[in-house]
mmCIF file of C-alpha atoms in Angstrom:
data_model
loop_
_atom_site.group_PDB
_atom_site.id
_atom_site.type_symbol
_atom_site.label_atom_id
_atom_site.label_comp_id
_atom_site.label_asym_id
_atom_site.label_seq_id
_atom_site.Cartn_x
_atom_site.Cartn_y
_atom_site.Cartn_z
ATOM 1 C CA MET A 1 -0.236 25.008 -32.873
ATOM 2 C CA SER A 2 0.085 21.920 -30.980
ATOM 3 C CA ALA A 3 2.589 19.546 -31.528
ATOM 4 C CA PRO A 4 0.082 16.799 -33.402
ATOM 5 C CA ALA A 5 -1.807 19.369 -35.208
ATOM 6 C CA ALA A 6 1.818 20.583 -36.641
ATOM 7 C CA GLU A 7 2.712 17.328 -37.575
ATOM 8 C CA ARG A 8 -0.835 16.502 -39.225
ATOM 9 C CA VAL A 9 0.148 19.317 -41.190
ATOM 10 C CA GLU A 10 3.208 19.030 -42.153
ATOM 11 C CA GLU A 11 1.908 15.149 -43.512
ATOM 12 C CA LEU A 12 0.186 17.359 -45.943
ATOM 13 C CA ASP A 13 2.608 18.658 -47.938
ATOM 14 C CA PRO A 14 3.600 15.614 -49.921
ATOM 15 C CA LEU A 15 0.417 15.754 -51.027
ATOM 16 C CA LEU A 16 -0.222 19.180 -52.043
ATOM 17 C CA ALA A 17 3.608 18.995 -53.389
ATOM 18 C CA GLN A 18 2.234 16.351 -55.723
ATOM 19 C CA PHE A 19 -1.336 18.049 -56.177
ATOM 20 C CA GLN A 20 1.494 20.713 -57.747
ATOM 21 C CA LEU A 21 3.090 18.697 -59.884
ATOM 22 C CA THR A 22 0.393 17.184 -61.414
ATOM 23 C CA ASP A 23 -1.914 19.947 -61.733
ATOM 24 C CA SER A 24 -3.000 21.000 -65.523
ATOM 25 C CA GLY A 25 -1.352 24.361 -65.019
ATOM 26 C CA PHE A 26 2.282 22.959 -63.896
ATOM 27 C CA PRO A 27 4.201 23.137 -67.491
ATOM 28 C CA SER A 28 4.836 19.792 -68.330
ATOM 29 C CA GLY A 29 4.241 20.214 -72.449
ATOM 30 C CA LEU A 30 1.701 17.112 -72.228
ATOM 31 C CA TYR A 31 -0.927 19.750 -73.548
ATOM 32 C CA THR A 32 0.542 19.713 -76.818
ATOM 33 C CA LEU A 33 0.294 15.626 -77.112
ATOM 34 C CA SER A 34 -2.653 13.930 -78.369
ATOM 35 C CA HIS A 35 -0.918 10.630 -77.802
ATOM 36 C CA GLY A 36 -1.399 9.246 -80.187
ATOM 37 C CA LEU A 37 -5.621 10.208 -80.353
ATOM 38 C CA GLU A 38 -4.772 12.524 -82.881
ATOM 39 C CA GLY A 39 -3.516 9.806 -85.882
ATOM 40 C CA TYR A 40 -6.638 7.969 -84.949
ATOM 41 C CA VAL A 41 -8.623 10.646 -86.047
ATOM 42 C CA GLN A 42 -6.280 11.502 -88.988
ATOM 43 C CA LEU A 43 -6.791 8.095 -90.671
ATOM 44 C CA GLY A 44 -10.526 7.863 -89.439
ATOM 45 C CA LEU A 45 -10.530 4.577 -86.188
ATOM 46 C CA LEU A 46 -12.488 6.139 -84.288
ATOM 47 C CA ASP A 47 -16.485 6.107 -84.878
ATOM 48 C CA GLY A 48 -17.271 8.139 -81.308
ATOM 49 C CA PRO A 49 -16.734 8.310 -77.254
ATOM 50 C CA ALA A 50 -16.803 4.565 -76.757
ATOM 51 C CA GLU A 51 -14.264 3.624 -79.622
ATOM 52 C CA ILE A 52 -12.213 6.307 -77.381
ATOM 53 C CA SER A 53 -12.986 5.233 -73.980
ATOM 54 C CA GLY A 54 -11.869 1.346 -75.681
ATOM 55 C CA LEU A 55 -8.182 2.744 -77.137
ATOM 56 C CA LEU A 56 -7.471 4.742 -73.694
ATOM 57 C CA ARG A 57 -8.157 1.261 -71.763
ATOM 58 C CA ASP A 58 -5.875 -0.053 -74.448
ATOM 59 C CA LEU A 59 -3.457 1.743 -74.030
ATOM 60 C CA LEU A 60 -3.743 2.225 -70.189
ATOM 61 C CA TYR A 61 -2.878 -2.142 -70.199
ATOM 62 C CA HIS A 62 -0.666 -2.685 -72.928
ATOM 63 C CA SER A 63 1.496 0.599 -73.145
ATOM 64 C CA VAL A 64 1.769 3.467 -70.271
ATOM 65 C CA GLY A 65 1.152 0.824 -67.194
ATOM 66 C CA PRO A 66 3.875 -1.639 -68.244
ATOM 67 C CA GLY A 67 5.954 0.441 -69.788
ATOM 68 C CA ASP A 68 5.727 4.467 -68.455
ATOM 69 C CA ALA A 69 3.997 4.048 -65.141
ATOM 70 C CA THR A 70 6.449 0.909 -63.994
ATOM 71 C CA ALA A 71 9.318 3.098 -65.155
ATOM 72 C CA LEU A 72 8.171 5.889 -62.416
ATOM 73 C CA VAL A 73 7.653 2.799 -60.020
ATOM 74 C CA LEU A 74 11.605 1.755 -60.117
ATOM 75 C CA ALA A 75 12.865 5.655 -60.471
ATOM 76 C CA HIS A 76 11.001 6.141 -57.355
ATOM 77 C CA ARG A 77 12.353 3.273 -55.355
ATOM 78 C CA ALA A 78 15.966 4.179 -57.120
ATOM 79 C CA VAL A 79 16.285 7.252 -55.978
ATOM 80 C CA THR A 80 14.720 6.525 -52.636
ATOM 81 C CA GLU A 81 17.227 4.211 -52.331
ATOM 82 C CA GLY A 82 20.210 6.722 -53.507
ATOM 83 C CA ASP A 83 20.539 4.260 -56.305
ATOM 84 C CA TRP A 84 21.408 6.155 -59.281
ATOM 85 C CA ASP A 85 23.006 3.837 -61.393
ATOM 86 C CA ARG A 86 19.499 1.896 -61.401
ATOM 87 C CA LEU A 87 17.940 5.154 -61.892
ATOM 88 C CA ALA A 88 19.731 5.056 -65.436
ATOM 89 C CA GLN A 89 19.270 1.361 -66.766
ATOM 90 C CA VAL A 90 15.355 1.510 -65.691
ATOM 91 C CA ASP A 91 15.381 5.446 -68.189
ATOM 92 C CA HIS A 92 17.513 3.509 -71.215
ATOM 93 C CA ARG A 93 15.138 0.176 -70.542
ATOM 94 C CA LEU A 94 12.227 2.607 -71.123
ATOM 95 C CA HIS A 95 13.433 5.016 -73.328
ATOM 96 C CA ALA A 96 14.507 1.249 -75.960
ATOM 97 C CA VAL A 97 10.503 -0.276 -75.634
ATOM 98 C CA LYS A 98 9.523 3.273 -77.318
ATOM 99 C CA LEU A 99 9.918 2.117 -80.300
ATOM 100 C CA ASN A 100 7.900 4.937 -82.074
ATOM 101 C CA ARG A 101 10.414 7.888 -82.994
ATOM 102 C CA GLU A 102 7.346 10.387 -82.292
ATOM 103 C CA GLN A 103 6.555 8.956 -79.348
ATOM 104 C CA ARG A 104 10.724 8.761 -78.056
ATOM 105 C CA THR A 105 10.971 12.514 -78.758
ATOM 106 C CA ALA A 106 7.720 13.854 -77.144
ATOM 107 C CA SER A 107 8.710 11.359 -73.771
ATOM 108 C CA VAL A 108 12.056 12.937 -73.458
ATOM 109 C CA ARG A 109 10.872 16.522 -74.503
ATOM 110 C CA THR A 110 8.329 16.712 -71.836
ATOM 111 C CA GLY A 111 10.296 14.852 -69.392
ATOM 112 C CA ARG A 112 13.012 17.753 -69.318
ATOM 113 C CA GLN A 113 10.086 20.417 -69.558
ATOM 114 C CA VAL A 114 9.251 18.767 -66.199
ATOM 115 C CA LEU A 115 12.964 18.594 -64.565
ATOM 116 C CA ASP A 116 13.632 22.588 -65.995
ATOM 117 C CA THR A 117 10.422 23.474 -63.782
ATOM 118 C CA ALA A 118 10.733 21.363 -61.077
ATOM 119 C CA ALA A 119 14.341 22.343 -60.468
ATOM 120 C CA TRP A 120 12.941 26.206 -60.377
ATOM 121 C CA ALA A 121 9.451 25.384 -58.262
ATOM 122 C CA PHE A 122 11.145 22.658 -55.894
ATOM 123 C CA ALA A 123 14.735 22.975 -55.335
ATOM 124 C CA LEU A 124 15.821 19.782 -55.149
ATOM 125 C CA PRO A 125 19.204 17.876 -54.631
ATOM 126 C CA GLU A 126 17.417 15.266 -56.470
ATOM 127 C CA THR A 127 16.326 16.964 -59.640
ATOM 128 C CA ASP A 128 20.026 18.713 -59.364
ATOM 129 C CA ARG A 129 21.124 15.053 -59.601
ATOM 130 C CA LEU A 130 19.044 14.096 -62.747
ATOM 131 C CA ALA A 131 19.697 17.176 -64.535
ATOM 132 C CA ALA A 132 23.178 16.676 -64.392
ATOM 133 C CA LEU A 133 23.046 13.349 -65.602
ATOM 134 C CA VAL A 134 21.209 14.284 -68.317
ATOM 135 C CA ALA A 135 23.423 17.549 -69.116
ATOM 136 C CA ARG A 136 26.101 15.087 -69.503
ATOM 137 C CA LYS A 137 24.055 12.834 -71.627
ATOM 138 C CA GLU A 138 24.143 9.697 -69.364
ATOM 139 C CA VAL A 139 20.326 8.675 -69.764
ATOM 140 C CA PRO A 140 17.945 10.598 -71.947
ATOM 141 C CA GLY A 141 14.947 11.859 -69.325
ATOM 142 C CA ASN A 142 12.069 10.502 -69.625
ATOM 143 C CA HIS A 143 9.504 11.560 -68.319
ATOM 144 C CA ALA A 144 8.281 9.037 -66.280
ATOM 145 C CA VAL A 145 11.826 8.449 -65.121
ATOM 146 C CA VAL A 146 11.483 12.176 -64.080
ATOM 147 C CA VAL A 147 8.328 12.315 -62.725
ATOM 148 C CA GLY A 148 9.308 9.186 -60.824
ATOM 149 C CA ALA A 149 12.398 11.126 -59.237
ATOM 150 C CA VAL A 150 10.851 14.652 -58.558
ATOM 151 C CA HIS A 151 8.130 12.518 -56.558
ATOM 152 C CA ALA A 152 9.901 10.747 -54.732
ATOM 153 C CA GLY A 153 12.385 13.206 -54.119
ATOM 154 C CA LEU A 154 9.147 15.749 -52.930
ATOM 155 C CA GLY A 155 8.557 12.932 -50.191
ATOM 156 C CA VAL A 156 5.032 11.969 -52.103
ATOM 157 C CA PRO A 157 4.098 7.599 -51.647
ATOM 158 C CA VAL A 158 5.522 5.771 -54.782
ATOM 159 C CA GLU A 159 1.390 4.743 -54.826
ATOM 160 C CA ARG A 160 0.633 8.076 -54.680
ATOM 161 C CA ALA A 161 3.174 9.174 -57.286
ATOM 162 C CA VAL A 162 2.235 6.464 -59.878
ATOM 163 C CA ALA A 163 -1.982 6.846 -58.855
ATOM 164 C CA GLY A 164 -1.673 10.423 -60.015
ATOM 165 C CA ASP A 165 0.771 9.859 -63.449
ATOM 166 C CA LEU A 166 -2.086 7.848 -64.626
ATOM 167 C CA TYR A 167 -4.785 9.490 -63.737
ATOM 168 C CA ALA A 168 -2.852 12.887 -65.634
ATOM 169 C CA PHE A 169 -2.117 10.638 -68.440
ATOM 170 C CA ALA A 170 -5.981 9.710 -68.624
ATOM 171 C CA ALA A 171 -6.991 13.246 -68.264
ATOM 172 C CA SER A 172 -4.624 14.593 -70.859
ATOM 173 C CA TRP A 173 -6.122 11.724 -73.214
ATOM 174 C CA THR A 174 -9.279 13.052 -72.816
ATOM 175 C CA ALA A 175 -8.495 16.741 -73.084
ATOM 176 C CA ALA A 176 -6.753 16.100 -76.408
ATOM 177 C CA ALA A 177 -10.240 14.458 -77.419
ATOM 178 C CA VAL A 178 -12.136 17.549 -76.563
ATOM 179 C CA ARG A 179 -9.744 19.734 -78.340
ATOM 180 C CA LEU A 180 -9.883 17.718 -81.610
ATOM 181 C CA ALA A 181 -13.742 17.568 -80.982
ATOM 182 C CA ARG A 182 -14.636 13.718 -81.036
ATOM 183 C CA VAL A 183 -16.113 14.670 -77.157
ATOM 184 C CA ASP A 184 -17.643 17.541 -75.262
ATOM 185 C CA PHE A 185 -15.931 18.482 -71.851
ATOM 186 C CA ARG A 186 -19.116 16.098 -70.073
ATOM 187 C CA ARG A 187 -18.533 13.306 -72.185
ATOM 188 C CA ALA A 188 -14.802 13.621 -70.761
ATOM 189 C CA GLN A 189 -15.570 13.851 -67.232
ATOM 190 C CA ALA A 190 -17.657 10.037 -67.826
ATOM 191 C CA ILE A 191 -14.467 9.010 -69.250
ATOM 192 C CA LEU A 192 -12.605 9.615 -66.732
ATOM 193 C CA ARG A 193 -14.921 8.223 -63.956
ATOM 194 C CA GLU A 194 -15.571 4.617 -65.879
ATOM 195 C CA VAL A 195 -11.261 4.291 -66.306
ATOM 196 C CA ARG A 196 -10.610 5.016 -62.709
ATOM 197 C CA PRO A 197 -11.038 1.134 -61.764
ATOM 198 C CA ASP A 198 -8.797 0.805 -64.852
ATOM 199 C CA LEU A 199 -6.663 3.505 -63.855
ATOM 200 C CA ALA A 200 -6.531 1.001 -60.123
ATOM 201 C CA ARG A 201 -5.871 -1.818 -61.582
ATOM 202 C CA VAL A 202 -2.565 -0.482 -63.875
ATOM 203 C CA ALA A 203 -1.288 1.483 -61.214
ATOM 204 C CA ARG A 204 -1.275 -2.154 -59.088
ATOM 205 C CA ARG A 205 0.701 -3.936 -61.534
ATOM 206 C CA ALA A 206 2.962 -1.536 -61.862
ATOM 207 C CA LEU A 207 4.076 -1.401 -57.798
ATOM 208 C CA ALA A 208 4.147 -5.241 -58.433
ATOM 209 C CA ALA A 209 7.367 -4.396 -61.079
ATOM 210 C CA GLU A 210 10.578 -6.107 -59.289
ATOM 211 C CA ASP A 211 12.635 -6.153 -62.426
ATOM 212 C CA LEU A 212 13.904 -3.994 -65.294
ATOM 213 C CA LEU A 213 12.325 -7.008 -67.283
ATOM 214 C CA ASP A 214 8.969 -6.148 -65.766
ATOM 215 C CA LEU A 215 9.149 -2.515 -67.671
ATOM 216 C CA HIS A 216 8.119 -3.586 -71.725
ATOM 217 C CA GLY A 217 5.074 -2.598 -74.152
ATOM 218 C CA ALA A 218 2.933 -3.595 -77.053
ATOM 219 C CA VAL A 219 1.433 -1.172 -79.275
ATOM 220 C CA PRO A 220 2.045 -2.383 -82.804
ATOM 221 C CA VAL A 221 -1.332 -0.839 -84.447
ATOM 222 C CA ALA A 222 -0.097 1.996 -81.778
ATOM 223 C CA ASP A 223 2.773 2.517 -82.870
ATOM 224 C CA THR A 224 1.964 1.732 -87.129
ATOM 225 C CA VAL A 225 -0.541 4.885 -86.369
ATOM 226 C CA SER A 226 2.265 6.931 -84.534
ATOM 227 C CA ALA A 227 4.663 6.435 -87.226
ATOM 228 C CA ALA A 228 2.208 7.467 -90.279
ATOM 229 C CA HIS A 229 0.979 11.094 -88.296
ATOM 230 C CA GLU A 230 4.872 11.856 -87.931
ATOM 231 C CA ARG A 231 4.081 12.177 -91.779
ATOM 232 C CA ALA A 232 0.877 14.035 -91.567
ATOM 233 C CA PRO A 233 0.992 17.336 -93.856
ATOM 234 C CA ALA A 234 -0.715 19.455 -90.413
ATOM 235 C CA ARG A 235 -0.729 18.459 -86.745
ATOM 236 C CA LEU A 236 -2.160 19.855 -84.217
ATOM 237 C CA PHE A 237 -0.609 17.417 -81.394
ATOM 238 C CA ILE A 238 3.435 16.194 -81.305
ATOM 239 C CA THR A 239 2.008 12.986 -80.517
#
């Protein structure tokens, strides 16, 4: 293989690593989450696919985008720059803006699952450093922060990292809708196609973040529904 060809192959390694990390087969625990959708179904607040798509967009623009996606971007930059104090600030800020206990617990649970698996799968110094911080309880280890740190360690550009994670969220959301019998597999794929422009816009907004104050979220109805779901007598999903 010629030198230029070998270089091109090496350039694909971060992309392939990203595929592995965001693949549904990676045991992140996202399959245990409905991201609040089950609560809406239990309360009879969703009538059909159109409302499911609309709620997904609301969460992307007002919660996941300014919250988790922004935290991922800031965490990725912090790890890339070797600023672990900054990463800790991002993790604590994200934990604080998640007002609902159920959402906070799920974020930390899946984050630590990703961290534990990534430590075995990728053997990165970044995962070792973050795992030590989590073990000493210096950071909570939220999902978005862990994923941002792992992507940075893998050499995945921040633009691809945030786009990939936003897509993973949308795919997890639609998979939950299928399991809850709100849509079928074909409609779920159509929803993913329809929200692609929204995912791109949300990613661009997250990439524009410069300060911790850019990390926020405001979804009072979703928080209320989640609080009710936490006390539901029967649940298929953790959230």
